[in-house]
Amino acid sequence: KVDVSAKWKLTSGKQKKASVQWYVRVSEIPTGKISLLGREPHPQEVFYYESRSCVDEVDAESIISTVQVKLRGRDLYCRMRLQFSFHLTELSFGTFIDFLYIQILLILTESSLLSTTPNTPRTPRHITPSIPSRSLPARQPANVLEEARTRLHVSAVPDSLPCREQEFQDVYSFVESKIMDGTGGCMYISGVPGTGKTATVHEVMRCLQHASDMDEIPPFHFIEINGMKMTDPHQAYVQILQKMTGQKATADHAAALLEKRFSSPAPRKETTVLLVDELDLLWTRKQNVMYNLFDWPTRRHARLVVLTIANTMDLPERIMINRVASRLGLTRMSFQPYSFKQLQQIIMSRLNKVKAFEEDALQLVSRKVAALSGDARRCLDICRRATEICEHSAPNPSSTGLVGMSHVMEALNEMFSSAYVTAIKCASVQEQLFLRAVIAEFRRLGLEESTFQQVFVQHQALCRVEGLQPITVSEGLAVCQRLGACRLLLLEPSRLGVQQRVRLNVSQDDILYALKAD
């Protein structure tokens, strides 16, 4: 506030008033307002602020202090800062020639009057960080072995899915028929890890989406959820609702909205195809999540197709109620572990005429993995490691020698001779039996964790099969604790006793390899 006239007035109540005017500096004017002047303002120029929100008279008691504004040549400066949003009326410098001192009244603290406060920086319009463009193109493989490593990576998308043609056709026909008829249904897909379940379903959906784009089938909506990415099974409701409608809600509210959506008729409703991967991890005590996933497609107006993927073949019978299991009887599919010939064909199709392996070396890898689990991902990892060993062992780094038997054997020893495998081989007979009991119980339940009491029942049965004297519960707890101390098992606090939960800290392949080697 600036008192130009220095006039004081007394009201009827003898309250002293001050006649004031309002001014502001150039640095405090928004850029859009300065452009209205039509010229470049002087850095020290002062402008008159005229607005309805400004009052001409203020109480004298509101004056805190004064600040000097001095005239040096034609440069005005002021030891203060004001920020307003206003309409500007230009005030020339000539207005101030007759005034050596101008009283400026502030509604700020006295400390702010005596210091120069820097202008608040403006927020840039584009504050989202961006990744700079690549200045150089990605480096191409220098030799055959690097090319093979790129093609054999598990994240590389293959041109085709060999050895799963029949499964592909069955899933494709099932989903296509539901989309064409405008009906719902569910399919339970099971198989051990690394048998191509998820890759096959993704390829089916890609082909169906292409057929929809070509107007060969009606349009549909595809969404996917993964049980491994959820901290709680009930989050499945939240993710399904958000991906279908873009709406966010709590788990209970989302379940109610989905129930209403799948139970109510709606014109022009598109078919929704829902892929539920890692179904094993959506297990709850009441089984309400799994029940809803399999019950919604049976609703008359749902137009919902559910494809579930799990690692256990008998999961519905083991942990789900009978009426849900009966609905899956005609829509089951089981992916069998790959045989050594199929694994060899998968590797050859990935390499795609890139000659990097000797034929015997490929056959050795395929037979070793097929004898353990038939996991194609483990087979690819071993082959990639073998190419690295071959490249580092070559006398000339630029040479393109083929991966031989010795390289594959070294890769196999590294893969299956870790500290965990050595610990399993050196474990006692009862400890090895307990690990076998853990695997057997996991496969029976279709889950990746169990209680000590359930595993102990399997351990007792294995002792009888092996002709060994069954151990007591106390001895079994001691065995479990020793395995937990070696970090082969992950255990809950021991105070829970027989109800403590047990999980593996190593892969089942490592355990099977170590025990089969003995």
mmCIF file of C-alpha atoms in Angstrom, residues 344-474:
data_model
loop_
_atom_site.group_PDB
_atom_site.id
_atom_site.type_symbol
_atom_site.label_atom_id
_atom_site.label_comp_id
_atom_site.label_asym_id
_atom_site.label_seq_id
_atom_site.Cartn_x
_atom_site.Cartn_y
_atom_site.Cartn_z
ATOM 1 C CA GLN A 344 14.935 -79.911 -28.552
ATOM 2 C CA GLN A 345 12.404 -78.718 -31.130
ATOM 3 C CA ILE A 346 11.652 -75.592 -29.075
ATOM 4 C CA ILE A 347 15.323 -74.648 -28.919
ATOM 5 C CA MET A 348 15.790 -75.253 -32.641
ATOM 6 C CA SER A 349 12.772 -73.088 -33.487
ATOM 7 C CA ARG A 350 14.122 -70.308 -31.295
ATOM 8 C CA LEU A 351 17.534 -70.414 -32.921
ATOM 9 C CA ASN A 352 15.880 -70.329 -36.370
ATOM 10 C CA LYS A 353 18.757 -71.641 -38.468
ATOM 11 C CA VAL A 354 21.418 -69.983 -36.286
ATOM 12 C CA LYS A 355 24.076 -72.673 -36.016
ATOM 13 C CA ALA A 356 25.472 -72.267 -32.513
ATOM 14 C CA PHE A 357 25.106 -75.720 -30.876
ATOM 15 C CA GLU A 358 26.344 -79.160 -31.663
ATOM 16 C CA GLU A 359 23.490 -81.609 -32.076
ATOM 17 C CA ASP A 360 24.671 -83.819 -29.201
ATOM 18 C CA ALA A 361 24.883 -80.808 -26.883
ATOM 19 C CA LEU A 362 21.268 -79.848 -27.547
ATOM 20 C CA GLN A 363 20.144 -83.408 -26.981
ATOM 21 C CA LEU A 364 21.989 -83.576 -23.659
ATOM 22 C CA VAL A 365 20.325 -80.406 -22.347
ATOM 23 C CA SER A 366 16.902 -81.563 -23.485
ATOM 24 C CA ARG A 367 17.240 -84.998 -21.878
ATOM 25 C CA LYS A 368 18.519 -83.617 -18.578
ATOM 26 C CA VAL A 369 15.694 -81.081 -18.207
ATOM 27 C CA ALA A 370 13.014 -83.495 -19.406
ATOM 28 C CA ALA A 371 14.115 -86.044 -16.810
ATOM 29 C CA LEU A 372 13.623 -83.496 -14.013
ATOM 30 C CA SER A 373 10.593 -81.328 -14.808
ATOM 31 C CA GLY A 374 10.219 -80.651 -18.514
ATOM 32 C CA ASP A 375 10.481 -76.900 -17.829
ATOM 33 C CA ALA A 376 11.255 -75.127 -21.100
ATOM 34 C CA ARG A 377 12.415 -71.980 -19.291
ATOM 35 C CA ARG A 378 15.054 -73.916 -17.368
ATOM 36 C CA CYS A 379 16.209 -75.443 -20.650
ATOM 37 C CA LEU A 380 16.585 -72.003 -22.249
ATOM 38 C CA ASP A 381 18.535 -70.694 -19.259
ATOM 39 C CA ILE A 382 21.003 -73.598 -19.424
ATOM 40 C CA CYS A 383 21.527 -73.096 -23.159
ATOM 41 C CA ARG A 384 22.174 -69.381 -22.702
ATOM 42 C CA ARG A 385 24.710 -70.074 -19.969
ATOM 43 C CA ALA A 386 26.418 -72.639 -22.204
ATOM 44 C CA THR A 387 26.887 -69.998 -24.926
ATOM 45 C CA GLU A 388 28.548 -67.667 -22.393
ATOM 46 C CA ILE A 389 30.923 -70.431 -21.268
ATOM 47 C CA CYS A 390 31.793 -71.248 -24.858
ATOM 48 C CA GLU A 391 32.484 -67.618 -25.715
ATOM 49 C CA HIS A 392 34.731 -67.007 -22.694
ATOM 50 C CA SER A 393 36.650 -70.239 -23.167
ATOM 51 C CA ALA A 394 37.459 -69.543 -26.819
ATOM 52 C CA PRO A 395 41.071 -68.422 -27.430
ATOM 53 C CA ASN A 396 39.867 -65.799 -29.916
ATOM 54 C CA PRO A 397 36.869 -63.754 -28.729
ATOM 55 C CA SER A 398 35.771 -63.189 -32.336
ATOM 56 C CA SER A 399 35.737 -66.897 -33.138
ATOM 57 C CA THR A 400 32.380 -68.558 -33.724
ATOM 58 C CA GLY A 401 32.990 -72.005 -32.265
ATOM 59 C CA LEU A 402 29.976 -74.186 -31.591
ATOM 60 C CA VAL A 403 28.697 -74.965 -28.107
ATOM 61 C CA GLY A 404 29.786 -78.522 -27.339
ATOM 62 C CA MET A 405 29.166 -81.194 -24.734
ATOM 63 C CA SER A 406 31.781 -79.827 -22.346
ATOM 64 C CA HIS A 407 30.174 -76.391 -22.293
ATOM 65 C CA VAL A 408 26.728 -77.848 -21.651
ATOM 66 C CA MET A 409 28.042 -80.089 -18.849
ATOM 67 C CA GLU A 410 29.671 -77.093 -17.168
ATOM 68 C CA ALA A 411 26.444 -75.102 -17.451
ATOM 69 C CA LEU A 412 24.465 -78.010 -15.996
ATOM 70 C CA ASN A 413 26.864 -78.335 -13.086
ATOM 71 C CA GLU A 414 26.576 -74.616 -12.353
ATOM 72 C CA MET A 415 22.797 -74.671 -12.595
ATOM 73 C CA PHE A 416 22.317 -77.700 -10.395
ATOM 74 C CA SER A 417 25.380 -77.470 -8.163
ATOM 75 C CA SER A 418 24.630 -74.381 -6.149
ATOM 76 C CA ALA A 419 25.191 -74.139 -2.399
ATOM 77 C CA TYR A 420 21.564 -75.156 -1.863
ATOM 78 C CA VAL A 421 21.984 -78.318 -3.921
ATOM 79 C CA THR A 422 25.144 -79.176 -2.006
ATOM 80 C CA ALA A 423 23.315 -78.639 1.293
ATOM 81 C CA ILE A 424 20.507 -80.946 0.170
ATOM 82 C CA LYS A 425 22.972 -83.655 -0.849
ATOM 83 C CA CYS A 426 24.732 -83.409 2.516
ATOM 84 C CA ALA A 427 21.492 -83.472 4.527
ATOM 85 C CA SER A 428 20.512 -86.486 6.607
ATOM 86 C CA VAL A 429 18.081 -89.111 5.360
ATOM 87 C CA GLN A 430 15.233 -87.724 7.475
ATOM 88 C CA GLU A 431 15.889 -84.198 6.280
ATOM 89 C CA GLN A 432 15.839 -85.315 2.654
ATOM 90 C CA LEU A 433 12.612 -87.209 3.282
ATOM 91 C CA PHE A 434 11.104 -84.102 4.844
ATOM 92 C CA LEU A 435 11.925 -82.063 1.730
ATOM 93 C CA ARG A 436 10.307 -84.737 -0.405
ATOM 94 C CA ALA A 437 7.271 -84.606 1.880
ATOM 95 C CA VAL A 438 7.052 -80.822 1.424
ATOM 96 C CA ILE A 439 7.001 -81.207 -2.381
ATOM 97 C CA ALA A 440 4.411 -83.980 -2.191
ATOM 98 C CA GLU A 441 2.127 -81.886 0.023
ATOM 99 C CA PHE A 442 2.472 -78.822 -2.214
ATOM 100 C CA ARG A 443 1.472 -80.859 -5.233
ATOM 101 C CA ARG A 444 -1.463 -82.356 -3.354
ATOM 102 C CA LEU A 445 -2.775 -78.960 -2.278
ATOM 103 C CA GLY A 446 -1.864 -77.055 -5.387
ATOM 104 C CA LEU A 447 -0.347 -74.310 -3.227
ATOM 105 C CA GLU A 448 3.166 -73.163 -2.446
ATOM 106 C CA GLU A 449 2.836 -73.330 1.337
ATOM 107 C CA SER A 450 1.472 -75.702 3.946
ATOM 108 C CA THR A 451 1.534 -76.361 7.683
ATOM 109 C CA PHE A 452 4.025 -78.583 9.472
ATOM 110 C CA GLN A 453 1.212 -80.901 10.531
ATOM 111 C CA GLN A 454 0.195 -81.574 6.913
ATOM 112 C CA VAL A 455 3.803 -82.113 5.805
ATOM 113 C CA PHE A 456 4.437 -84.421 8.760
ATOM 114 C CA VAL A 457 1.639 -86.733 7.608
ATOM 115 C CA GLN A 458 3.340 -87.017 4.218
ATOM 116 C CA HIS A 459 6.683 -87.606 5.955
ATOM 117 C CA GLN A 460 5.234 -90.489 7.964
ATOM 118 C CA ALA A 461 3.933 -92.095 4.775
ATOM 119 C CA LEU A 462 7.304 -91.737 3.025
ATOM 120 C CA CYS A 463 9.066 -93.335 5.989
ATOM 121 C CA ARG A 464 6.848 -96.395 5.685
ATOM 122 C CA VAL A 465 7.413 -96.584 1.918
ATOM 123 C CA GLU A 466 11.180 -96.408 2.387
ATOM 124 C CA GLY A 467 11.108 -98.974 5.185
ATOM 125 C CA LEU A 468 12.299 -96.522 7.851
ATOM 126 C CA GLN A 469 11.072 -96.121 11.391
ATOM 127 C CA PRO A 470 8.672 -93.111 11.542
ATOM 128 C CA ILE A 471 9.925 -90.300 13.751
ATOM 129 C CA THR A 472 7.974 -88.563 16.492
ATOM 130 C CA VAL A 473 6.434 -85.101 16.230
ATOM 131 C CA SER A 474 9.223 -83.588 18.362
#
